[in-house]
mmCIF file of C-alpha atoms in Angstrom:
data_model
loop_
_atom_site.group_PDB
_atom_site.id
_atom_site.type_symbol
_atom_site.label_atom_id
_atom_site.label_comp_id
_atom_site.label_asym_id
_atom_site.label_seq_id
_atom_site.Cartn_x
_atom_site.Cartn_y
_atom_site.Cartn_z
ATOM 1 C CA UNK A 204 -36.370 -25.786 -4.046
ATOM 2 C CA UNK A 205 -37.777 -25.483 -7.609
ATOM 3 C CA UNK A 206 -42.038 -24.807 -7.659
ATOM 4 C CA UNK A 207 -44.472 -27.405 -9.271
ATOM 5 C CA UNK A 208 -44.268 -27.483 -12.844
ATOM 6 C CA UNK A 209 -46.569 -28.881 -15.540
ATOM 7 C CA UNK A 210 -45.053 -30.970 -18.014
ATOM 8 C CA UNK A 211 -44.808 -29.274 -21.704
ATOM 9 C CA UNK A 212 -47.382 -31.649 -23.227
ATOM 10 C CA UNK A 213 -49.966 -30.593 -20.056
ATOM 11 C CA UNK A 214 -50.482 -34.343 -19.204
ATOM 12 C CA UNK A 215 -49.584 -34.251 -15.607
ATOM 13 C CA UNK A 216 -47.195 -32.544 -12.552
ATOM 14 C CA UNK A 217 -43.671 -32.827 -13.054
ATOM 15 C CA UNK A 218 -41.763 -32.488 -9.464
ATOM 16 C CA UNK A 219 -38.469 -31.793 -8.644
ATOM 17 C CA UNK A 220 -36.497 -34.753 -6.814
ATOM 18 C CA UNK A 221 -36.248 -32.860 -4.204
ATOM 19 C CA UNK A 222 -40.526 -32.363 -3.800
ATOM 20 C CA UNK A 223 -40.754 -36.121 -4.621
ATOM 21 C CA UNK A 224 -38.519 -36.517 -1.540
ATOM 22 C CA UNK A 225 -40.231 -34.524 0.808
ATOM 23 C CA UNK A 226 -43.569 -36.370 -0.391
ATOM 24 C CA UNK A 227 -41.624 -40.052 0.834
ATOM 25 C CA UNK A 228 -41.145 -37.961 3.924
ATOM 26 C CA UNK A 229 -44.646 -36.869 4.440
ATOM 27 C CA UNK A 230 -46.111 -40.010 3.735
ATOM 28 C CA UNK A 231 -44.733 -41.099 7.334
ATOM 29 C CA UNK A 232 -45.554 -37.845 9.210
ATOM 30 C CA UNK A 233 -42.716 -36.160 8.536
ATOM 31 C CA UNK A 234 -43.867 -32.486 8.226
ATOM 32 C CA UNK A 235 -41.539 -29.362 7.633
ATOM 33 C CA UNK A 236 -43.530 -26.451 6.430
ATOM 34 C CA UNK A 237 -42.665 -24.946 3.309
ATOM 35 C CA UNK A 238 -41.741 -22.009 4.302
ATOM 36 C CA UNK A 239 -38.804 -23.321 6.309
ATOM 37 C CA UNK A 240 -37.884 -25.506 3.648
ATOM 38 C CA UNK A 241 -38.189 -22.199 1.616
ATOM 39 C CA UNK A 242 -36.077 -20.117 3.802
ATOM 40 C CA UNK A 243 -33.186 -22.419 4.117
ATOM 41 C CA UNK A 244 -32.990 -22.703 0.210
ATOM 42 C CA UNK A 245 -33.130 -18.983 -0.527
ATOM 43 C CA UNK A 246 -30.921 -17.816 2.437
ATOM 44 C CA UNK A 247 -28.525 -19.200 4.216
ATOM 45 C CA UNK A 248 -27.832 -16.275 6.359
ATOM 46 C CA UNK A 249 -31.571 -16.494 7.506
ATOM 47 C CA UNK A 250 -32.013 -19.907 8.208
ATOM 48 C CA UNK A 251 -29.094 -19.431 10.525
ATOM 49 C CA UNK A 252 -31.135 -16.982 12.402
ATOM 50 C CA UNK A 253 -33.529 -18.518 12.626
ATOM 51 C CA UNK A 254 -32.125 -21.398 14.407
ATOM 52 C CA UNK A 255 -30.474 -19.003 16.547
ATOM 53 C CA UNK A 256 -33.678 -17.471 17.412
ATOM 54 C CA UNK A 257 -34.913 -20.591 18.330
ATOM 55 C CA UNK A 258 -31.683 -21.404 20.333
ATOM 56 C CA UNK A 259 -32.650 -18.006 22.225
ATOM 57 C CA UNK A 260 -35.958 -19.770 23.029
ATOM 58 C CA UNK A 261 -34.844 -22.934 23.568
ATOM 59 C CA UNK A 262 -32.405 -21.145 26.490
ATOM 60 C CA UNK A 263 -35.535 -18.700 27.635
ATOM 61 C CA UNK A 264 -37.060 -22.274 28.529
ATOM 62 C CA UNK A 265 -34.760 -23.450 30.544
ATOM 63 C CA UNK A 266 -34.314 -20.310 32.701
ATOM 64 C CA UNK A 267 -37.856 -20.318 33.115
ATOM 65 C CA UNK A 268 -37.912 -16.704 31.424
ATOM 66 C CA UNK A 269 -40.680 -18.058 28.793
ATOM 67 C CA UNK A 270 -43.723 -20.249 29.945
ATOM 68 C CA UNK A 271 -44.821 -22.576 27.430
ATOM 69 C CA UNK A 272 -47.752 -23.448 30.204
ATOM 70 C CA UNK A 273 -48.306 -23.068 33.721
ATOM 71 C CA UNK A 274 -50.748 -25.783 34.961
ATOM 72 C CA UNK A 275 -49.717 -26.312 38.780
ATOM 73 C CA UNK A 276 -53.522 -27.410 39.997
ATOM 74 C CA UNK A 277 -53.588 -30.695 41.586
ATOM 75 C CA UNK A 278 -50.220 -29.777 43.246
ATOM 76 C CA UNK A 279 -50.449 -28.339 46.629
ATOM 77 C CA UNK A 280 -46.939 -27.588 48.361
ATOM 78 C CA UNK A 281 -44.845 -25.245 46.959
ATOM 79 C CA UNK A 282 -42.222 -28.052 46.012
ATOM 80 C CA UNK A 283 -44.170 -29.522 44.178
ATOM 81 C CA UNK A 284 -45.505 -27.148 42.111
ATOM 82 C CA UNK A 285 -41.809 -25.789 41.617
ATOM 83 C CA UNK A 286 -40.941 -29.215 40.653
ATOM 84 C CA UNK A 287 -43.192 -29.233 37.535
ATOM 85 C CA UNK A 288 -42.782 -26.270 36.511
ATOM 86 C CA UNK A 289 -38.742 -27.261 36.085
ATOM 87 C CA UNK A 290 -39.724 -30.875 34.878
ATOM 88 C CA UNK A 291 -42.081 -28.140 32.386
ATOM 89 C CA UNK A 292 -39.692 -26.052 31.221
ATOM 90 C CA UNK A 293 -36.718 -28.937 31.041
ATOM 91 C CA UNK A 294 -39.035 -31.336 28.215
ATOM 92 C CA UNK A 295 -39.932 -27.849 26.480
ATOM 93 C CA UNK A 296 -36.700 -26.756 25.690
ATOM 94 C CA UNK A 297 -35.587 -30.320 24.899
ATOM 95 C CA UNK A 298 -38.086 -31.424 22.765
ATOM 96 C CA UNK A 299 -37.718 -27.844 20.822
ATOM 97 C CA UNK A 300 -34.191 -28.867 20.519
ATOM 98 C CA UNK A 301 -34.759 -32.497 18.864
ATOM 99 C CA UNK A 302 -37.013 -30.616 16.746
ATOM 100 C CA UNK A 303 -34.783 -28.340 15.265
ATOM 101 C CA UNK A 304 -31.840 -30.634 15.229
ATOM 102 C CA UNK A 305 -34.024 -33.031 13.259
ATOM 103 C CA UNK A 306 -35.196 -30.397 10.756
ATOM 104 C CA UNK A 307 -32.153 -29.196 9.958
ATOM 105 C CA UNK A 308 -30.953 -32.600 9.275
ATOM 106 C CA UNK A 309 -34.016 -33.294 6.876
ATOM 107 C CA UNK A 310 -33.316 -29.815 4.896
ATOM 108 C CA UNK A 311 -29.912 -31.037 4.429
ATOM 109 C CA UNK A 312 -30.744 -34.260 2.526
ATOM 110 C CA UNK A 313 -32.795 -32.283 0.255
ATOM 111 C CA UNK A 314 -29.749 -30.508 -0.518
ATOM 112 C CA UNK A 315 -28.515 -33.769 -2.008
ATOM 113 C CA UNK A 316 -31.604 -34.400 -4.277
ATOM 114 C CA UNK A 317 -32.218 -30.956 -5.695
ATOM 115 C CA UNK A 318 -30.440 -31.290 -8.485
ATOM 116 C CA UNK A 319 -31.068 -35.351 -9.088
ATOM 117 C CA UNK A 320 -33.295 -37.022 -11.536
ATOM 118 C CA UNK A 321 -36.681 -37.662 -9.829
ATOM 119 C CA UNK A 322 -36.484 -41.296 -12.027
ATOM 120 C CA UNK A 323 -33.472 -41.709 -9.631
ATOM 121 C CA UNK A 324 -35.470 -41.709 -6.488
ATOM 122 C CA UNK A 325 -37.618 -45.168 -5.506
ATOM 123 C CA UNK A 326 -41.200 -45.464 -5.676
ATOM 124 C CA UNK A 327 -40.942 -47.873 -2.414
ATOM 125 C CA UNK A 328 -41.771 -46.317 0.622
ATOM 126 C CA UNK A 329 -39.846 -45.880 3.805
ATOM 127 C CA UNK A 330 -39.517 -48.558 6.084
ATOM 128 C CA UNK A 331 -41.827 -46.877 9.475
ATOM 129 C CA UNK A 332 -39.289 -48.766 11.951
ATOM 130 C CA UNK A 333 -36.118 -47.698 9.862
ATOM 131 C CA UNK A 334 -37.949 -44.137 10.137
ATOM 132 C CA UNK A 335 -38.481 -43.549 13.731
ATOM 133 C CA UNK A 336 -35.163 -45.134 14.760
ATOM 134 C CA UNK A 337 -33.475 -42.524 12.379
ATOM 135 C CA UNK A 338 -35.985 -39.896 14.018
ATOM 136 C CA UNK A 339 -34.660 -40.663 17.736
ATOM 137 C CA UNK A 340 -31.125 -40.438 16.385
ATOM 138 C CA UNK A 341 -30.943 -37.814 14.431
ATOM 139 C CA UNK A 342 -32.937 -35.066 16.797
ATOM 140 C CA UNK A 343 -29.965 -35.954 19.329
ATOM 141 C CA UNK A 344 -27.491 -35.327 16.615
ATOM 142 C CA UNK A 345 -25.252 -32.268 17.475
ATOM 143 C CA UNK A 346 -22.187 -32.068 15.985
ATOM 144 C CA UNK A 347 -21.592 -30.589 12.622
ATOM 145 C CA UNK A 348 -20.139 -33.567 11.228
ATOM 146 C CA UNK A 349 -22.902 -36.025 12.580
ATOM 147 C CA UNK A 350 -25.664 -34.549 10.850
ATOM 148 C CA UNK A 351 -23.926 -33.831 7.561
ATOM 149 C CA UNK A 352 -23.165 -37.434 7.733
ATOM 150 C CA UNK A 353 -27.151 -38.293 8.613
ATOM 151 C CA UNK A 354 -28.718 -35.769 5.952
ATOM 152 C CA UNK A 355 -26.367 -38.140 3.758
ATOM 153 C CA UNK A 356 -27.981 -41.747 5.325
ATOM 154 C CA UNK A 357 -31.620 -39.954 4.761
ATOM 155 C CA UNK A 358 -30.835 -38.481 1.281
ATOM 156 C CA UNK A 359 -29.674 -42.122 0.249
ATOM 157 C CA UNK A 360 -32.544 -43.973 2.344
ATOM 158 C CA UNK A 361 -35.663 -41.932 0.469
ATOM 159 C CA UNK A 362 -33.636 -42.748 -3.132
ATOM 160 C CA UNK A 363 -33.685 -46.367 -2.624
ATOM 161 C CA UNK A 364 -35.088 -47.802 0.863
ATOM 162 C CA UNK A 365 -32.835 -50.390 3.100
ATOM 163 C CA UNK A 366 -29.381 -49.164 1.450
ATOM 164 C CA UNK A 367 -28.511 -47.955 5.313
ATOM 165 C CA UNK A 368 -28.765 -50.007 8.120
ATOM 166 C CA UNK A 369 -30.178 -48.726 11.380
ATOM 167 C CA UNK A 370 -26.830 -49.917 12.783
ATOM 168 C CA UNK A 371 -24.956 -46.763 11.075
ATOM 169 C CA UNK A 372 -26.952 -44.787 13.415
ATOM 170 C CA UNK A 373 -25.287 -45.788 16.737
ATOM 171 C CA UNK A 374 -22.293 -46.234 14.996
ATOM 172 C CA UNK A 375 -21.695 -42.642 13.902
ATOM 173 C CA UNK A 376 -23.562 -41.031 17.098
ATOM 174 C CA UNK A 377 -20.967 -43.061 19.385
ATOM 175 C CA UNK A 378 -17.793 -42.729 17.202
ATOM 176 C CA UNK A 379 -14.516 -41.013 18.862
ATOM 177 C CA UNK A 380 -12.045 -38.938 17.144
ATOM 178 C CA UNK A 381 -9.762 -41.805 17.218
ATOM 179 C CA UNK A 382 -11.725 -44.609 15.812
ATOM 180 C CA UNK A 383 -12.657 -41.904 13.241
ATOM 181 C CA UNK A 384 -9.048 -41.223 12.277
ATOM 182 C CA UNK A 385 -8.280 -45.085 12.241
ATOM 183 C CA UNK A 386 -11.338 -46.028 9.404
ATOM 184 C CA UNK A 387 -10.452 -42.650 7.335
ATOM 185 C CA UNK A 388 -7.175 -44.598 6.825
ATOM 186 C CA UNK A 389 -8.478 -47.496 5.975
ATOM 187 C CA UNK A 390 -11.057 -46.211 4.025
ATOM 188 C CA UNK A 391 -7.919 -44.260 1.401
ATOM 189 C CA UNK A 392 -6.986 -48.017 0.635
ATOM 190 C CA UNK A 393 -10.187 -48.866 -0.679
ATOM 191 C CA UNK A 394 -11.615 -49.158 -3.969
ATOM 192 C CA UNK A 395 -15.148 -50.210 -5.016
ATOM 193 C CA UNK A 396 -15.402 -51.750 -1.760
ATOM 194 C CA UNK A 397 -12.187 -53.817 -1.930
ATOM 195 C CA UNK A 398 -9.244 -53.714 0.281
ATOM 196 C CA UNK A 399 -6.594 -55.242 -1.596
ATOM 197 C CA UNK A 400 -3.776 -56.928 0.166
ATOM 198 C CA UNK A 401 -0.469 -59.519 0.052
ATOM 199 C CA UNK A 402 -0.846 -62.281 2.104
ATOM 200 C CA UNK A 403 2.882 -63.225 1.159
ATOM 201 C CA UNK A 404 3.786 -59.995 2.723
ATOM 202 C CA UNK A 405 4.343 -59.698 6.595
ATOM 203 C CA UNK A 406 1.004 -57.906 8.063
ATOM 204 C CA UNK A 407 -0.813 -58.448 4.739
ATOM 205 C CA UNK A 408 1.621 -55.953 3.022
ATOM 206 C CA UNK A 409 -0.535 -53.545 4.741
ATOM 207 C CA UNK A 410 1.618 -52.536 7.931
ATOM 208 C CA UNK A 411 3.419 -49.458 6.475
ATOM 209 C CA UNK A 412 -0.328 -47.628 6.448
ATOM 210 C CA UNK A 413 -2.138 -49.294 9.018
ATOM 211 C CA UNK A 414 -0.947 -51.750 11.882
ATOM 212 C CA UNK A 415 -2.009 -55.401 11.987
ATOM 213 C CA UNK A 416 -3.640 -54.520 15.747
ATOM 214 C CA UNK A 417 -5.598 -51.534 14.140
ATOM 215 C CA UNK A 418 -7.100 -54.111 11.466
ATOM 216 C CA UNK A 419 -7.772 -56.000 14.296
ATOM 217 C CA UNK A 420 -9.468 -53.517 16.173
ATOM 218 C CA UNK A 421 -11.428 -52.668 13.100
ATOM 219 C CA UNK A 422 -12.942 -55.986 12.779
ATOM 220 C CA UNK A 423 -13.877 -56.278 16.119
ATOM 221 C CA UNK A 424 -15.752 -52.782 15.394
ATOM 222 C CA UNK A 425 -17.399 -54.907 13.439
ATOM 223 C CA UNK A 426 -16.158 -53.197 9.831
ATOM 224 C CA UNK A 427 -14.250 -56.014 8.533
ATOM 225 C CA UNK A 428 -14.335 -59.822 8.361
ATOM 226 C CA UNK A 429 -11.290 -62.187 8.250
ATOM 227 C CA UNK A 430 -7.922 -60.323 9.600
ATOM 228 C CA UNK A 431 -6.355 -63.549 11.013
ATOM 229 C CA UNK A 432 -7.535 -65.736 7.954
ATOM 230 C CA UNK A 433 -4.766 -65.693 5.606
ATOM 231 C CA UNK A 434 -6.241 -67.490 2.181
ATOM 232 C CA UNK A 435 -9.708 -68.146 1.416
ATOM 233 C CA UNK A 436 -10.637 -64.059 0.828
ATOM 234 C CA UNK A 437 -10.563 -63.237 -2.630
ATOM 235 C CA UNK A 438 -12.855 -61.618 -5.197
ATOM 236 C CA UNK A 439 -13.055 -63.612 -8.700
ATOM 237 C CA UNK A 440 -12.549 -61.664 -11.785
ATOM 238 C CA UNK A 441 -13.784 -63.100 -15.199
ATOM 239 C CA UNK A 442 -11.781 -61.389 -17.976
ATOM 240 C CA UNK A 443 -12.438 -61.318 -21.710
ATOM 241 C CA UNK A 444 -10.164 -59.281 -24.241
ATOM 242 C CA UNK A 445 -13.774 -57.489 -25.004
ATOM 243 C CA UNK A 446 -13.976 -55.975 -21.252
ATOM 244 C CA UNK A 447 -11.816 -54.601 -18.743
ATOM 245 C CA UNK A 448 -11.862 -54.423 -14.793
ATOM 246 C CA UNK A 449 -11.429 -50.591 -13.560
ATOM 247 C CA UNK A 450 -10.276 -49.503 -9.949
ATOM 248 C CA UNK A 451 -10.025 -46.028 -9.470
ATOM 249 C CA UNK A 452 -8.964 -43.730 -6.179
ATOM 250 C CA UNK A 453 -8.855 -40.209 -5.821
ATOM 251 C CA UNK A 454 -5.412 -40.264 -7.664
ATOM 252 C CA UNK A 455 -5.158 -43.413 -9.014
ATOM 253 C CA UNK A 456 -7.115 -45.597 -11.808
ATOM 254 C CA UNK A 457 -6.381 -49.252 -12.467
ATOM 255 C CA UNK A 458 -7.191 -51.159 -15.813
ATOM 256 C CA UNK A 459 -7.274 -54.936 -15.484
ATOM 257 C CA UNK A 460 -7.552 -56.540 -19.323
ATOM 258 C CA UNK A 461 -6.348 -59.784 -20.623
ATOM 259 C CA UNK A 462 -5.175 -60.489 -24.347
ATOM 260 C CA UNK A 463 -6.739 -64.073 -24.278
ATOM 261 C CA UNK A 464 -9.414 -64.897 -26.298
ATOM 262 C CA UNK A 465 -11.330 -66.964 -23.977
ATOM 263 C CA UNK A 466 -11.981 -66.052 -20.534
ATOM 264 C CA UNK A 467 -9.319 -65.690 -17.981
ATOM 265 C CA UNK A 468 -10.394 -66.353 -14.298
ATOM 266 C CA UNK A 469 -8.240 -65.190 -11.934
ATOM 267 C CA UNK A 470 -8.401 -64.310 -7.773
ATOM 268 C CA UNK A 471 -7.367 -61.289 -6.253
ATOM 269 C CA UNK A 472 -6.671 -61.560 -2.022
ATOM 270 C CA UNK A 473 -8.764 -59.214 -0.175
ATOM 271 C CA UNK A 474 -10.150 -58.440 3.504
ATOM 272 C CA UNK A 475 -13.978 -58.653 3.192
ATOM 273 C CA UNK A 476 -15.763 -55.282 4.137
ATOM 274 C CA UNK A 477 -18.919 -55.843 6.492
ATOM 275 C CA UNK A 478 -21.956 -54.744 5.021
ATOM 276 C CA UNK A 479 -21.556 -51.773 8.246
ATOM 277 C CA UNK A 480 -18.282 -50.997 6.718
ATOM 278 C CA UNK A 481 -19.739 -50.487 3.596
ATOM 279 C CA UNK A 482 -22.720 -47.902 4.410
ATOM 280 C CA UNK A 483 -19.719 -46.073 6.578
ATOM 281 C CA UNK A 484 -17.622 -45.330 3.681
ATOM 282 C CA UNK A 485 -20.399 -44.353 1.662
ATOM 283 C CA UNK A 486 -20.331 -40.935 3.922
ATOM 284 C CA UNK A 487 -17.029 -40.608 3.724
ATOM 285 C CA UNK A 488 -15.128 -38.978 1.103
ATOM 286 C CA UNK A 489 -11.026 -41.038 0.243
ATOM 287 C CA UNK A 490 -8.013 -38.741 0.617
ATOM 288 C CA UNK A 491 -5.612 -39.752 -1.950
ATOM 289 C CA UNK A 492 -4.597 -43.215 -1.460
ATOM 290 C CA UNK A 493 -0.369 -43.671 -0.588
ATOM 291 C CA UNK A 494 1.172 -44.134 -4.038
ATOM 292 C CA UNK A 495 3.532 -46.957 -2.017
ATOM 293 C CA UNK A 496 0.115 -48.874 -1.544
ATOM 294 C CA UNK A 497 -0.119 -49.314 -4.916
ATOM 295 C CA UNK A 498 3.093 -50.060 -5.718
ATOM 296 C CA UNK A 499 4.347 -52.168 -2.830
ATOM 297 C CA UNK A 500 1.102 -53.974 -2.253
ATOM 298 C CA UNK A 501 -1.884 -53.923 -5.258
ATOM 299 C CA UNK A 502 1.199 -54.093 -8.224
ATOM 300 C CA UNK A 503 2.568 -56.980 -6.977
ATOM 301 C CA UNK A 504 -0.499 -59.122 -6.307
ATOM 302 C CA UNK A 505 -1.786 -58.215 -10.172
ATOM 303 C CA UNK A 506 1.282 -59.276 -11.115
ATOM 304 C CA UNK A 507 1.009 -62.915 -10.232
ATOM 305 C CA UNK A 508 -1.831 -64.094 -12.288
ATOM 306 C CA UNK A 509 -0.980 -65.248 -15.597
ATOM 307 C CA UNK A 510 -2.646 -63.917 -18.609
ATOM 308 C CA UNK A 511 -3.509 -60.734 -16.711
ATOM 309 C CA UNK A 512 -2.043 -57.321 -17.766
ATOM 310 C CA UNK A 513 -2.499 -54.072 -16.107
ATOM 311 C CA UNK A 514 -2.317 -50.692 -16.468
ATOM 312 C CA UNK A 515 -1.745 -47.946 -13.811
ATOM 313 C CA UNK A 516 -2.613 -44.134 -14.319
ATOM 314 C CA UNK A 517 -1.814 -41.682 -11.639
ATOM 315 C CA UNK A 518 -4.083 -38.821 -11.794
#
C-alpha cells in the first residue's frame, strides 16, 4: 500500500486507489488499522501468522483456556453461572472469527485496486444496506474460494456502487460443487455476456457442451431467461463498413463487418443472461471455449444473415 503523496505542483494529496478505497470503506465504519493493512502488503508470510495466532485464540476461547471476562454476579447456582461462562466464551470466539474472516476479505479487495487509477474508482458512496448485508456474509465466509470471490464483489462495489447485487451473496455462500461445475461450463460459451445459440439445431445446437435439462436447471437458478422460448431472443447488431462487432474468448476472437455502405441490421439468437448471471461471471475467469462451439454452433448462425461477413481468429 503506497504512503500519501503530494502532487508535484504542491496543490493538494494525491492517494493511491487503493487509500481512496479504504476511505469509501471508512466512511461506513469500516475500520482496519493500518498496520494490518500494512502487514498483509509487506508480508505475506506474516499476515498468515498472524491469522494463525488469532486462530490459536479464537480456539483458547472456546476451551475456556482464555477469559475474555468473567462476570457471573446475578447468577446464583452453579449451572448457571457455568452456562454463561460457555454462552461467554462461545460469542467470543465467534465474533473474533467473523472479524478476521471479514478483514481478510477487505485486504483482499485492496489487492485489486492497488495498482488502478484512483479516477477509476466512484465518488458515490456505498449503499449502508448493500454494506451490512455484505458485512453478515462475508464474516461467515470460509472457504478459500468464497472470499476470493467476495474481495472481488467489494473491490468492484467501492469502484462503482450497485454493479453487485446483494443476491450474489447467498448465491455464492450456498453454491455446491456441482452447480459450480455446471455454470463454469456455461460460462466458457459466453462472450460479452452473450450465449450464442441455433435454434434450428436440436437442443439449441448447444447439447454437445451442455444438456437441454442443465439449461433448464440453470434458469430455474435463476441465471438465465427463456430456455423453452425458441424465437423472440436475439441481440440487434447495426453494422456500417466504418465499424466492426468484436467477440473474443480466451482462444477465440470474432470480427463481425459488413461491406455495405449503409447500415446492415441484422439479429443474432441468443439465451438472455439474468442480471444474477451476469455479476456471477464477472468472478469467474472462461477456460477456453470448445473450438466445435464455434464452429458447429456461432459459424453457422453468422452465416445466415445477408450482407454480414466474418472473420474467425483462433488464438
Amino acid at each position: 500500500m503506497s504512503d500519501l503523496k503530494i502532487k508535484a505542483d504542491g496543490s493538494g494529496v494525491e492517494v493511491s486507489a487503493t487509500e481512496k478505497g479504504l476511505s469509501k470503506l471508512g466512511s461506513i465504519g469500516w475500520y482496519i488499522s493500518p498496520e494490518r493493512m500494512r502487514k498483509a502488503y509487506l508480508s505475506k508470510a506474516q499476515a498468515e501468522k498472524d491469522v494463525k495466532d488469532v486462530e490459536s485464540e479464537i480456539a483458547a476461547y472456546r476451551e475456556g483456556t482464555l477469559v475474555y471476562f468473567d462476570q457471573d454476579k446475578g447468577f446464583e447456582t452453579p449451572f448457571e453461572k457455568q452456562l454463561l461462562r460457555d454462552a461467554c466464551r462461545s460469542v467470543v470466539a465467534e465474533e473474533i472469527k467473523k472479524q478476521l474472516n471479514f478483514q481478510e476479505i477487505v485486504i483482499d479487495s485492496m489487492k485489486y485496486l492497488e495498482n488502478g487509477d484512483t479516477n477509476m474508482i466512484s465518488d458515490d458512496p456505498l449503499d449502508p444496506d448493500w454494506a451490512a448485508s455484505f458485512r453478515s456474509y462475508a464474516s461467515t465466509a470460509t472457504k478459500p474460494q468464497l472470499k476470493e470471490q467476495m474481495a472481488k464483489i467489494l473491490a468492484g462495489e467501492i469502484q462503482q456502487p450497485g454493479t453487485f447485487s446483494t443476491r450474489c451473496f447467498a448465491f455464492l455462500q450456498h453454491l455446491s460443487t456441482e452447480e459450480a461445475l455446471l455454470i463454469q461450463s456455461v460460462r466458457n460459451l459466453v462472450s460479452s455476456n452473450i450465449l450464442i445459440v441455433d435454434r434450428d439445431q436440436t437442443g439449441h445446437g448447444l447439447n454437445k457442451f451442455i444438456s437441454y435439462t442443465d439449461l433448464l436447471e440453470l434458469e430455474s437458478m435463476g441465471l438465465l431467461v427463456g430456455v423453452g422460448s425458441f424465437s423472440g431472443n436475439q441481440i440487434n447488431l447495426n453494422l456500417s463498413k466504418d465499424s466492426v462487432v468484436r467477440m473474443s474468448w480466451p482462444n477465440v476472437d470474432i470480427t463481425i463487418s459488413t461491406e455495405k455502405e449503409e447500415i446492415v441490421k441484422t439479429q443474432v439468437p441468443l439465451i438472455p443472461l439474468t442480471r444474477l448471471a451476469k455479476n456471477i461471471f464477472q468472478l469467474i475467469d472462461p477456460d477456453p471455449v470448445p473450438i466445435e462451439y464455434i464452429e458447429n454452433v456461432v459459424v453457422p448462425v453468422l452465416e445466415k444473415p445477408k450482407d454480414v461477413s466474418f472473420k474467425v481468429v483462433k488464438l
